[in-house]
mmCIF file of C-alpha atoms in Angstrom:
data_model
loop_
_atom_site.group_PDB
_atom_site.id
_atom_site.type_symbol
_atom_site.label_atom_id
_atom_site.label_comp_id
_atom_site.label_asym_id
_atom_site.label_seq_id
_atom_site.Cartn_x
_atom_site.Cartn_y
_atom_site.Cartn_z
ATOM 1 C CA MET A 407 -22.734 -16.469 101.595
ATOM 2 C CA PRO A 408 -22.675 -14.165 98.493
ATOM 3 C CA LEU A 409 -21.928 -16.536 95.207
ATOM 4 C CA TYR A 410 -18.886 -15.028 94.242
ATOM 5 C CA LEU A 411 -15.182 -15.637 95.396
ATOM 6 C CA THR A 412 -13.164 -13.852 98.103
ATOM 7 C CA ASP A 413 -9.998 -12.012 97.413
ATOM 8 C CA ASP A 414 -7.990 -15.100 98.298
ATOM 9 C CA GLN A 415 -9.836 -17.360 96.258
ATOM 10 C CA ALA A 416 -9.531 -15.219 93.454
ATOM 11 C CA MET A 417 -5.895 -15.187 93.719
ATOM 12 C CA LEU A 418 -5.674 -18.951 94.040
ATOM 13 C CA ARG A 419 -7.916 -18.905 90.691
ATOM 14 C CA ASP A 420 -5.277 -16.833 88.929
ATOM 15 C CA THR A 421 -2.413 -18.997 90.191
ATOM 16 C CA ALA A 422 -4.362 -22.243 89.248
ATOM 17 C CA ARG A 423 -5.161 -20.943 85.590
ATOM 18 C CA SER A 424 -1.688 -19.615 84.965
ATOM 19 C CA PHE A 425 -0.350 -23.115 85.787
ATOM 20 C CA MET A 426 -2.769 -25.194 83.753
ATOM 21 C CA ALA A 427 -2.648 -22.842 80.820
ATOM 22 C CA GLY A 428 1.069 -23.565 81.009
ATOM 23 C CA GLU A 429 2.082 -26.863 82.350
ATOM 24 C CA GLY A 430 -1.013 -28.513 81.863
ATOM 25 C CA ALA A 431 -2.684 -27.368 78.611
ATOM 26 C CA ILE A 432 -3.961 -29.649 75.962
ATOM 27 C CA PRO A 433 -1.180 -30.005 73.505
ATOM 28 C CA LYS A 434 1.409 -30.533 76.081
ATOM 29 C CA GLN A 435 -0.268 -33.056 78.143
ATOM 30 C CA LEU A 436 -3.692 -34.859 76.807
ATOM 31 C CA ARG A 437 -2.434 -35.329 73.432
ATOM 32 C CA HIS A 438 1.182 -36.389 74.329
ATOM 33 C CA TRP A 439 0.279 -38.903 76.856
ATOM 34 C CA ARG A 440 -2.581 -40.091 74.529
ATOM 35 C CA ASP A 441 -0.387 -40.492 71.406
ATOM 36 C CA LYS A 442 2.252 -41.894 73.383
ATOM 37 C CA GLY A 443 -0.179 -44.736 74.510
ATOM 38 C CA CYS A 444 0.631 -44.098 78.181
ATOM 39 C CA GLY A 445 -0.954 -46.855 80.479
ATOM 40 C CA ASP A 446 -1.699 -44.221 83.098
ATOM 41 C CA GLY A 447 -2.988 -41.519 80.769
ATOM 42 C CA PHE A 448 -1.321 -38.590 82.918
ATOM 43 C CA GLY A 449 2.218 -37.510 83.614
ATOM 44 C CA HIS A 450 3.725 -38.263 87.083
ATOM 45 C CA GLY A 451 5.909 -35.314 86.821
ATOM 46 C CA LEU A 452 2.947 -32.810 86.400
ATOM 47 C CA TRP A 453 1.393 -34.639 89.439
ATOM 48 C CA LYS A 454 4.329 -33.708 91.539
ATOM 49 C CA GLN A 455 4.033 -30.261 90.242
ATOM 50 C CA PHE A 456 0.478 -30.345 91.560
ATOM 51 C CA ALA A 457 2.133 -30.802 94.945
ATOM 52 C CA GLU A 458 4.901 -28.222 94.613
ATOM 53 C CA MET A 459 1.906 -25.785 93.896
ATOM 54 C CA GLY A 460 0.239 -26.859 97.032
ATOM 55 C CA PHE A 461 -2.976 -28.084 95.045
ATOM 56 C CA THR A 462 -2.611 -31.642 96.409
ATOM 57 C CA GLY A 463 -3.029 -30.305 100.089
ATOM 58 C CA ILE A 464 -5.946 -28.180 99.744
ATOM 59 C CA LEU A 465 -8.369 -30.457 101.636
ATOM 60 C CA ILE A 466 -6.024 -31.821 104.141
ATOM 61 C CA ASP A 467 -6.066 -30.248 107.400
ATOM 62 C CA GLU A 468 -3.076 -28.144 108.405
ATOM 63 C CA ALA A 469 -2.307 -30.392 111.512
ATOM 64 C CA ASP A 470 -1.446 -33.354 108.673
ATOM 65 C CA GLY A 471 0.349 -31.045 106.535
ATOM 66 C CA GLY A 472 -2.145 -29.651 104.174
ATOM 67 C CA LEU A 473 -3.564 -26.059 103.401
ATOM 68 C CA GLY A 474 -6.818 -26.762 105.378
ATOM 69 C CA LEU A 475 -8.941 -25.268 102.760
ATOM 70 C CA GLY A 476 -12.165 -26.345 101.714
ATOM 71 C CA HIS A 477 -14.347 -27.393 98.580
ATOM 72 C CA VAL A 478 -14.682 -24.000 97.169
ATOM 73 C CA GLU A 479 -10.944 -23.922 96.559
ATOM 74 C CA ALA A 480 -10.737 -27.672 95.321
ATOM 75 C CA GLY A 481 -13.380 -26.518 92.960
ATOM 76 C CA ILE A 482 -11.273 -23.694 91.629
ATOM 77 C CA VAL A 483 -8.571 -25.900 90.576
ATOM 78 C CA LEU A 484 -10.852 -28.501 89.062
ATOM 79 C CA GLU A 485 -12.336 -25.761 87.225
ATOM 80 C CA GLU A 486 -9.084 -24.906 85.486
ATOM 81 C CA ILE A 487 -8.293 -28.752 84.967
ATOM 82 C CA GLY A 488 -11.470 -28.900 83.201
ATOM 83 C CA ARG A 489 -10.768 -25.711 81.336
ATOM 84 C CA ASN A 490 -7.409 -27.077 79.752
ATOM 85 C CA LEU A 491 -8.460 -30.783 79.891
ATOM 86 C CA THR A 492 -5.346 -31.418 82.232
ATOM 87 C CA PRO A 493 -4.996 -35.086 82.578
ATOM 88 C CA SER A 494 -4.284 -35.776 86.273
ATOM 89 C CA PRO A 495 -5.695 -37.753 89.578
ATOM 90 C CA PHE A 496 -6.361 -34.492 91.408
ATOM 91 C CA LEU A 497 -10.294 -35.492 91.616
ATOM 92 C CA THR A 498 -9.959 -39.084 92.576
ATOM 93 C CA SER A 499 -6.925 -38.656 95.072
ATOM 94 C CA ALA A 500 -6.874 -35.316 96.342
ATOM 95 C CA VAL A 501 -10.479 -34.676 96.748
ATOM 96 C CA ALA A 502 -12.542 -38.042 97.079
ATOM 97 C CA PHE A 503 -10.030 -40.267 98.592
ATOM 98 C CA VAL A 504 -8.610 -37.366 101.144
ATOM 99 C CA GLU A 505 -12.344 -36.866 102.147
ATOM 100 C CA ALA A 506 -12.726 -40.364 103.016
ATOM 101 C CA LEU A 507 -9.805 -40.308 105.147
ATOM 102 C CA LYS A 508 -10.437 -37.240 107.218
ATOM 103 C CA GLY A 509 -10.639 -38.545 110.757
ATOM 104 C CA SER A 510 -9.223 -42.145 109.919
ATOM 105 C CA ALA A 511 -6.051 -43.573 111.098
ATOM 106 C CA HIS A 512 -5.537 -44.129 107.366
ATOM 107 C CA ALA A 513 -4.651 -40.407 106.727
ATOM 108 C CA GLY A 514 -1.162 -40.880 108.482
ATOM 109 C CA ARG A 515 -0.349 -43.568 105.985
ATOM 110 C CA TRP A 516 -1.504 -42.012 102.466
ATOM 111 C CA TYR A 517 -1.769 -38.338 103.159
ATOM 112 C CA PRO A 518 2.119 -37.771 103.084
ATOM 113 C CA GLY A 519 2.376 -39.516 99.444
ATOM 114 C CA ILE A 520 -0.653 -37.161 98.469
ATOM 115 C CA LEU A 521 0.959 -34.183 99.541
ATOM 116 C CA ALA A 522 4.261 -35.139 97.721
ATOM 117 C CA GLY A 523 2.578 -36.041 94.514
ATOM 118 C CA GLU A 524 3.806 -39.336 94.898
ATOM 119 C CA THR A 525 0.599 -41.339 95.513
ATOM 120 C CA VAL A 526 -2.309 -42.105 93.406
ATOM 121 C CA ALA A 527 -5.755 -43.243 94.627
ATOM 122 C CA ALA A 528 -8.787 -44.339 92.986
ATOM 123 C CA LEU A 529 -12.289 -45.243 94.011
ATOM 124 C CA ALA A 530 -13.774 -48.554 92.990
ATOM 125 C CA ILE A 531 -17.767 -48.023 93.863
ATOM 126 C CA ASP A 532 -19.683 -48.896 90.564
ATOM 127 C CA GLU A 533 -20.241 -52.568 89.408
ATOM 128 C CA GLY A 534 -22.885 -52.015 86.650
ATOM 129 C CA PRO A 535 -23.179 -50.007 83.560
ATOM 130 C CA LYS A 536 -24.491 -46.846 85.519
ATOM 131 C CA HIS A 537 -23.409 -44.943 88.665
ATOM 132 C CA ARG A 538 -25.476 -47.081 91.621
ATOM 133 C CA PRO A 539 -23.813 -46.858 94.772
ATOM 134 C CA GLU A 540 -27.190 -47.987 96.673
ATOM 135 C CA ALA A 541 -26.867 -51.298 94.691
ATOM 136 C CA ILE A 542 -23.422 -52.708 95.762
ATOM 137 C CA GLU A 543 -23.262 -56.303 95.884
ATOM 138 C CA MET A 544 -19.538 -56.877 96.369
ATOM 139 C CA ARG A 545 -19.003 -59.184 99.491
ATOM 140 C CA ALA A 546 -16.391 -58.926 102.234
ATOM 141 C CA GLU A 547 -16.434 -62.000 104.448
ATOM 142 C CA ARG A 548 -14.758 -62.449 107.596
ATOM 143 C CA TRP A 549 -11.528 -64.240 107.534
ATOM 144 C CA GLY A 550 -9.336 -64.534 110.706
ATOM 145 C CA ASN A 551 -8.540 -61.110 111.922
ATOM 146 C CA GLY A 552 -9.499 -59.752 108.636
ATOM 147 C CA PHE A 553 -11.732 -60.114 105.569
ATOM 148 C CA LYS A 554 -11.839 -61.491 102.030
ATOM 149 C CA LEU A 555 -13.290 -59.493 99.252
ATOM 150 C CA SER A 556 -14.735 -61.086 96.362
ATOM 151 C CA GLY A 557 -16.641 -59.309 93.556
ATOM 152 C CA ARG A 558 -16.121 -57.128 90.362
ATOM 153 C CA LYS A 559 -15.748 -53.256 90.095
ATOM 154 C CA GLN A 560 -15.729 -51.161 86.778
ATOM 155 C CA PHE A 561 -15.442 -47.704 85.873
ATOM 156 C CA VAL A 562 -12.603 -47.259 88.300
ATOM 157 C CA VAL A 563 -10.887 -44.118 87.123
ATOM 158 C CA HIS A 564 -6.970 -44.376 87.615
ATOM 159 C CA GLY A 565 -7.572 -47.824 88.962
ATOM 160 C CA ALA A 566 -4.708 -48.954 86.809
ATOM 161 C CA SER A 567 -2.197 -46.464 88.246
ATOM 162 C CA ALA A 568 -3.593 -46.323 91.793
ATOM 163 C CA ASP A 569 -1.308 -47.117 94.842
ATOM 164 C CA VAL A 570 -4.544 -47.578 96.953
ATOM 165 C CA THR A 571 -8.243 -48.199 96.059
ATOM 166 C CA LEU A 572 -11.073 -47.115 98.423
ATOM 167 C CA VAL A 573 -13.586 -50.237 97.760
ATOM 168 C CA ALA A 574 -17.061 -50.382 98.789
ATOM 169 C CA ALA A 575 -18.236 -53.645 99.941
ATOM 170 C CA GLN A 576 -21.175 -55.597 101.873
ATOM 171 C CA THR A 577 -20.060 -56.983 105.187
ATOM 172 C CA GLU A 578 -22.777 -58.859 107.740
ATOM 173 C CA GLU A 579 -22.999 -55.502 109.384
ATOM 174 C CA GLY A 580 -23.604 -53.374 106.374
ATOM 175 C CA THR A 581 -21.876 -51.403 103.647
ATOM 176 C CA THR A 582 -18.018 -51.040 104.799
ATOM 177 C CA LEU A 583 -15.246 -49.238 102.979
ATOM 178 C CA PHE A 584 -11.939 -50.764 102.572
ATOM 179 C CA ALA A 585 -8.475 -49.370 101.640
ATOM 180 C CA VAL A 586 -6.794 -51.931 99.373
ATOM 181 C CA GLU A 587 -3.225 -51.737 98.123
ATOM 182 C CA LYS A 588 -2.396 -52.369 94.579
ATOM 183 C CA ASP A 589 -0.015 -55.358 95.549
ATOM 184 C CA ALA A 590 -3.132 -57.384 97.127
ATOM 185 C CA LYS A 591 -2.841 -61.028 96.270
ATOM 186 C CA GLY A 592 -5.827 -62.094 94.180
ATOM 187 C CA LEU A 593 -6.563 -58.583 92.909
ATOM 188 C CA GLU A 594 -6.574 -58.292 89.071
ATOM 189 C CA VAL A 595 -6.599 -54.994 87.365
ATOM 190 C CA GLU A 596 -7.700 -54.480 83.719
ATOM 191 C CA GLY A 597 -6.786 -51.060 82.352
ATOM 192 C CA VAL A 598 -9.325 -49.418 79.856
ATOM 193 C CA ARG A 599 -8.946 -46.559 78.001
ATOM 194 C CA LEU A 600 -12.047 -44.166 78.406
ATOM 195 C CA ALA A 601 -13.534 -41.910 75.566
ATOM 196 C CA ASP A 602 -11.527 -38.932 76.754
ATOM 197 C CA ALA A 603 -8.144 -40.702 76.649
ATOM 198 C CA SER A 604 -8.102 -41.101 80.385
ATOM 199 C CA ILE A 605 -7.530 -44.653 81.786
ATOM 200 C CA GLY A 606 -10.311 -46.443 83.881
ATOM 201 C CA ALA A 607 -10.168 -50.067 85.273
ATOM 202 C CA ARG A 608 -12.174 -52.978 85.667
ATOM 203 C CA MET A 609 -11.176 -54.808 89.019
ATOM 204 C CA THR A 610 -11.710 -58.483 89.763
ATOM 205 C CA PHE A 611 -11.388 -59.332 93.319
ATOM 206 C CA GLU A 612 -10.649 -63.223 93.885
ATOM 207 C CA ASN A 613 -11.060 -63.565 97.628
ATOM 208 C CA VAL A 614 -8.412 -60.704 98.440
ATOM 209 C CA GLU A 615 -7.426 -60.927 101.764
ATOM 210 C CA VAL A 616 -6.991 -57.663 103.931
ATOM 211 C CA ASP A 617 -6.575 -57.346 107.439
ATOM 212 C CA ALA A 618 -9.281 -55.486 110.147
ATOM 213 C CA ASP A 619 -7.131 -52.406 109.788
ATOM 214 C CA ALA A 620 -8.038 -51.948 106.062
ATOM 215 C CA VAL A 621 -11.418 -50.736 107.189
ATOM 216 C CA VAL A 622 -12.182 -47.123 106.441
ATOM 217 C CA GLY A 623 -14.441 -45.735 109.115
ATOM 218 C CA GLU A 624 -16.843 -48.121 111.104
ATOM 219 C CA LEU A 625 -17.577 -51.710 110.025
ATOM 220 C CA GLY A 626 -20.768 -51.640 108.627
ATOM 221 C CA GLY A 627 -20.994 -47.584 108.668
ATOM 222 C CA GLY A 628 -19.581 -47.352 105.257
ATOM 223 C CA GLU A 629 -22.699 -45.328 103.963
ATOM 224 C CA VAL A 630 -21.741 -42.389 106.372
ATOM 225 C CA VAL A 631 -18.192 -42.189 104.752
ATOM 226 C CA LEU A 632 -19.320 -42.959 101.299
ATOM 227 C CA SER A 633 -21.919 -40.199 101.483
ATOM 228 C CA ARG A 634 -19.294 -37.699 102.396
ATOM 229 C CA VAL A 635 -16.724 -39.003 99.596
ATOM 230 C CA LEU A 636 -19.626 -38.893 96.675
ATOM 231 C CA ASN A 637 -20.646 -35.465 97.761
ATOM 232 C CA ALA A 638 -16.694 -34.325 97.418
ATOM 233 C CA GLY A 639 -16.409 -36.275 94.201
ATOM 234 C CA ARG A 640 -19.827 -34.936 92.690
ATOM 235 C CA THR A 641 -19.155 -31.300 93.350
ATOM 236 C CA GLY A 642 -15.583 -31.579 91.924
ATOM 237 C CA ALA A 643 -16.756 -33.152 88.955
ATOM 238 C CA ALA A 644 -19.394 -30.537 88.557
ATOM 239 C CA ALA A 645 -16.714 -27.791 88.896
ATOM 240 C CA GLU A 646 -14.587 -29.612 86.270
ATOM 241 C CA LEU A 647 -17.512 -29.806 84.041
ATOM 242 C CA ILE A 648 -17.914 -25.951 84.167
ATOM 243 C CA GLY A 649 -14.359 -25.572 83.126
ATOM 244 C CA VAL A 650 -14.903 -28.029 80.173
ATOM 245 C CA GLY A 651 -18.262 -26.052 79.097
ATOM 246 C CA SER A 652 -16.597 -22.604 79.681
ATOM 247 C CA ALA A 653 -13.496 -23.408 77.716
ATOM 248 C CA ALA A 654 -15.829 -25.128 74.771
ATOM 249 C CA MET A 655 -17.881 -22.058 74.777
ATOM 250 C CA ASP A 656 -14.763 -19.674 74.494
ATOM 251 C CA MET A 657 -13.202 -21.516 71.678
ATOM 252 C CA THR A 658 -16.699 -21.661 69.697
ATOM 253 C CA VAL A 659 -16.965 -17.725 70.316
ATOM 254 C CA ASP A 660 -13.560 -17.269 69.226
ATOM 255 C CA TYR A 661 -14.251 -19.311 66.126
ATOM 256 C CA LEU A 662 -17.466 -17.225 65.309
ATOM 257 C CA LYS A 663 -15.557 -14.106 65.222
ATOM 258 C CA GLN A 664 -13.170 -15.505 62.545
ATOM 259 C CA ARG A 665 -14.904 -17.789 60.330
ATOM 260 C CA LYS A 666 -16.736 -16.049 57.299
ATOM 261 C CA GLN A 667 -19.561 -17.281 55.287
ATOM 262 C CA PHE A 668 -21.226 -15.503 52.100
ATOM 263 C CA GLY A 669 -18.653 -12.728 52.890
ATOM 264 C CA ARG A 670 -19.685 -12.115 56.630
ATOM 265 C CA LEU A 671 -18.310 -13.473 59.947
ATOM 266 C CA ILE A 672 -20.709 -16.003 61.056
ATOM 267 C CA GLY A 673 -20.802 -14.464 64.460
ATOM 268 C CA GLU A 674 -22.998 -11.726 63.027
ATOM 269 C CA PHE A 675 -25.784 -14.200 62.201
ATOM 270 C CA GLN A 676 -28.403 -13.321 64.786
ATOM 271 C CA ALA A 677 -29.509 -17.070 65.288
ATOM 272 C CA LEU A 678 -26.021 -18.099 66.381
ATOM 273 C CA GLN A 679 -25.723 -14.915 68.711
ATOM 274 C CA PHE A 680 -29.059 -16.364 70.347
ATOM 275 C CA ARG A 681 -27.559 -19.485 70.997
ATOM 276 C CA SER A 682 -24.498 -18.311 72.303
ATOM 277 C CA ALA A 683 -26.100 -16.110 74.670
ATOM 278 C CA HIS A 684 -28.289 -19.060 75.948
ATOM 279 C CA LEU A 685 -25.265 -21.034 76.299
ATOM 280 C CA TYR A 686 -23.716 -18.479 78.400
ATOM 281 C CA SER A 687 -26.747 -18.056 80.681
ATOM 282 C CA GLU A 688 -26.787 -21.677 81.407
ATOM 283 C CA LEU A 689 -23.163 -21.924 82.115
ATOM 284 C CA GLU A 690 -23.532 -19.083 84.611
ATOM 285 C CA ILE A 691 -26.609 -20.730 86.461
ATOM 286 C CA ALA A 692 -24.321 -24.295 86.673
ATOM 287 C CA ARG A 693 -21.503 -22.229 88.230
ATOM 288 C CA ALA A 694 -23.740 -20.511 90.654
ATOM 289 C CA ALA A 695 -25.144 -23.739 91.704
ATOM 290 C CA THR A 696 -21.628 -25.457 91.899
ATOM 291 C CA LEU A 697 -20.699 -22.780 93.947
ATOM 292 C CA LYS A 698 -23.431 -22.820 96.378
ATOM 293 C CA ALA A 699 -22.939 -26.641 96.802
ATOM 294 C CA GLN A 700 -19.279 -26.077 97.828
ATOM 295 C CA GLN A 701 -20.028 -23.701 100.151
ATOM 296 C CA LEU A 702 -22.772 -25.754 101.885
ATOM 297 C CA LEU A 703 -20.319 -28.441 101.881
ATOM 298 C CA ASP A 704 -17.755 -26.506 103.618
ATOM 299 C CA GLU A 705 -20.412 -25.095 106.182
ATOM 300 C CA GLY A 706 -21.378 -28.900 106.836
ATOM 301 C CA SER A 707 -25.005 -28.088 105.949
ATOM 302 C CA ASP A 708 -27.575 -30.624 105.994
ATOM 303 C CA GLN A 709 -28.646 -29.328 102.788
ATOM 304 C CA ALA A 710 -25.621 -29.786 101.191
ATOM 305 C CA GLU A 711 -26.352 -33.195 99.490
ATOM 306 C CA ALA A 712 -29.632 -32.066 97.687
ATOM 307 C CA MET A 713 -27.411 -29.136 96.477
ATOM 308 C CA VAL A 714 -24.731 -31.382 95.246
ATOM 309 C CA SER A 715 -27.077 -33.232 93.076
ATOM 310 C CA VAL A 716 -28.571 -29.951 91.643
ATOM 311 C CA ALA A 717 -25.023 -28.551 90.971
ATOM 312 C CA LYS A 718 -23.902 -31.960 89.299
ATOM 313 C CA ALA A 719 -27.145 -32.130 87.180
ATOM 314 C CA LYS A 720 -27.088 -28.738 86.277
ATOM 315 C CA ALA A 721 -23.494 -28.656 85.360
ATOM 316 C CA GLY A 722 -23.633 -31.850 83.299
ATOM 317 C CA ARG A 723 -26.280 -30.468 81.135
ATOM 318 C CA ALA A 724 -24.767 -27.106 80.679
ATOM 319 C CA SER A 725 -21.413 -28.524 79.784
ATOM 320 C CA LEU A 726 -23.145 -30.960 77.123
ATOM 321 C CA LEU A 727 -24.969 -28.088 75.701
ATOM 322 C CA ALA A 728 -21.418 -26.409 75.424
ATOM 323 C CA VAL A 729 -19.915 -29.280 73.548
ATOM 324 C CA GLN A 730 -22.549 -29.906 71.284
ATOM 325 C CA GLU A 731 -23.052 -26.278 70.360
ATOM 326 C CA GLY A 732 -19.409 -26.041 69.848
ATOM 327 C CA VAL A 733 -19.147 -29.105 67.501
ATOM 328 C CA GLN A 734 -22.222 -27.900 65.465
ATOM 329 C CA MET A 735 -20.997 -24.519 65.281
ATOM 330 C CA HIS A 736 -17.417 -25.479 64.186
ATOM 331 C CA GLY A 737 -19.164 -27.417 61.411
ATOM 332 C CA GLY A 738 -17.782 -30.582 59.872
ATOM 333 C CA ILE A 739 -14.356 -29.730 61.102
ATOM 334 C CA GLY A 740 -15.625 -29.932 64.746
ATOM 335 C CA MET A 741 -15.477 -33.656 64.332
ATOM 336 C CA THR A 742 -11.742 -33.881 63.561
ATOM 337 C CA ASP A 743 -8.967 -34.693 65.768
ATOM 338 C CA GLU A 744 -7.170 -31.498 64.731
ATOM 339 C CA TYR A 745 -9.574 -29.182 66.322
ATOM 340 C CA ASP A 746 -9.522 -29.471 70.349
ATOM 341 C CA ILE A 747 -13.431 -28.765 70.602
ATOM 342 C CA GLY A 748 -14.063 -32.598 69.807
ATOM 343 C CA LEU A 749 -11.677 -33.428 72.798
ATOM 344 C CA TYR A 750 -13.960 -31.385 75.050
ATOM 345 C CA MET A 751 -16.838 -33.333 73.972
ATOM 346 C CA LYS A 752 -15.349 -36.455 74.886
ATOM 347 C CA ARG A 753 -14.233 -35.166 78.106
ATOM 348 C CA ASP A 754 -17.711 -34.219 78.938
ATOM 349 C CA ARG A 755 -19.150 -37.499 78.307
ATOM 350 C CA VAL A 756 -16.903 -39.293 80.735
ATOM 351 C CA LEU A 757 -17.585 -36.678 83.654
ATOM 352 C CA ASN A 758 -21.019 -36.764 83.105
ATOM 353 C CA GLU A 759 -21.206 -40.354 83.875
ATOM 354 C CA LEU A 760 -18.865 -40.049 86.559
ATOM 355 C CA PHE A 761 -20.401 -40.208 90.039
ATOM 356 C CA GLY A 762 -24.085 -40.141 88.419
ATOM 357 C CA ASP A 763 -25.310 -38.577 85.281
ATOM 358 C CA PRO A 764 -27.777 -35.723 85.120
ATOM 359 C CA ALA A 765 -30.857 -38.092 84.996
ATOM 360 C CA TYR A 766 -29.578 -39.985 88.238
ATOM 361 C CA HIS A 767 -29.190 -36.835 90.037
ATOM 362 C CA ALA A 768 -32.570 -35.279 88.747
ATOM 363 C CA ASP A 769 -34.180 -38.338 90.262
ATOM 364 C CA LYS A 770 -32.276 -38.344 93.582
ATOM 365 C CA VAL A 771 -33.326 -34.599 94.138
ATOM 366 C CA ALA A 772 -36.956 -35.530 93.106
ATOM 367 C CA ARG A 773 -36.977 -38.482 95.802
ATOM 368 C CA MET A 774 -35.297 -36.219 98.450
ATOM 369 C CA LYS A 775 -38.399 -33.732 97.932
ATOM 370 C CA GLY A 776 -40.889 -36.221 98.262
ATOM 371 C CA TYR A 777 -42.021 -36.915 94.703
#
């Protein structure tokens, strides 16, 4: 498929861009909830507006009340979220969690709330300091007609606000996924403010009892569903990183056109022009890789997983370059809270770690290719 948007997708981009720049822009949302000390890190009113715009149903099939679109369309919304640093549970709830429930009996339980912008979902996968889904140690032991979950999870984005959390654990049969509701007995949730002012959580499971119906997918077959969830989350995070990097670049270029030094606009200095051109090229390559990954996922291609890792790694490195160049070209004021460029650097750091950093995905691709 060509690496550009169709007319319908371009219309969605224009709609999302206008909405995010208005209702979801930085001063109105991120700074507001951060400075207020909000325990959720986002506004539930804005989440309902996402639903009114139809965004929350992008990946939900039409038969279930959604729009029946794909990862390309979800990525369009996520890029605009990244461009405006809009705080919302869209990535975890309307992308990753929705993907987990496709074809599952849980869809009827949770899709209506997501479609209405009333339900927030989280993913509890990581247990150590880095993303390692292949090293899950949390246990789920049989108990009566259900299971008891014991262990700890961390870096659970929106975990403190979640109505339901998708939890990965080990059973006798193998890796299994569970949908655990927020009021489950024995579940302790500690909200933690992340570097970008969003709220993550550390979760402790002390013999948390769930019935057999809590299993998502097949017992012991969680790796199949988890792979689908991670591909959706990684591609979505890559799209959001493209938005973060693009906005940081635009902000920096605008600054170069205004700031004077030695009687000249600093944008006239050839060294800064070279660096800006290099940054633009890197972001465009990352955008193309991300769009290709989205298209392969929508096609159900067996090459999608490798391209997803390429996209996540490339988008992470390009976004990192964008925020670093932005702060440096702004000079000392780039590190002050008064200038938004620093907020983009913080968001970049969280998104780069979410679902695996560039080093993790570069290694993953190398192993897939036999190195």
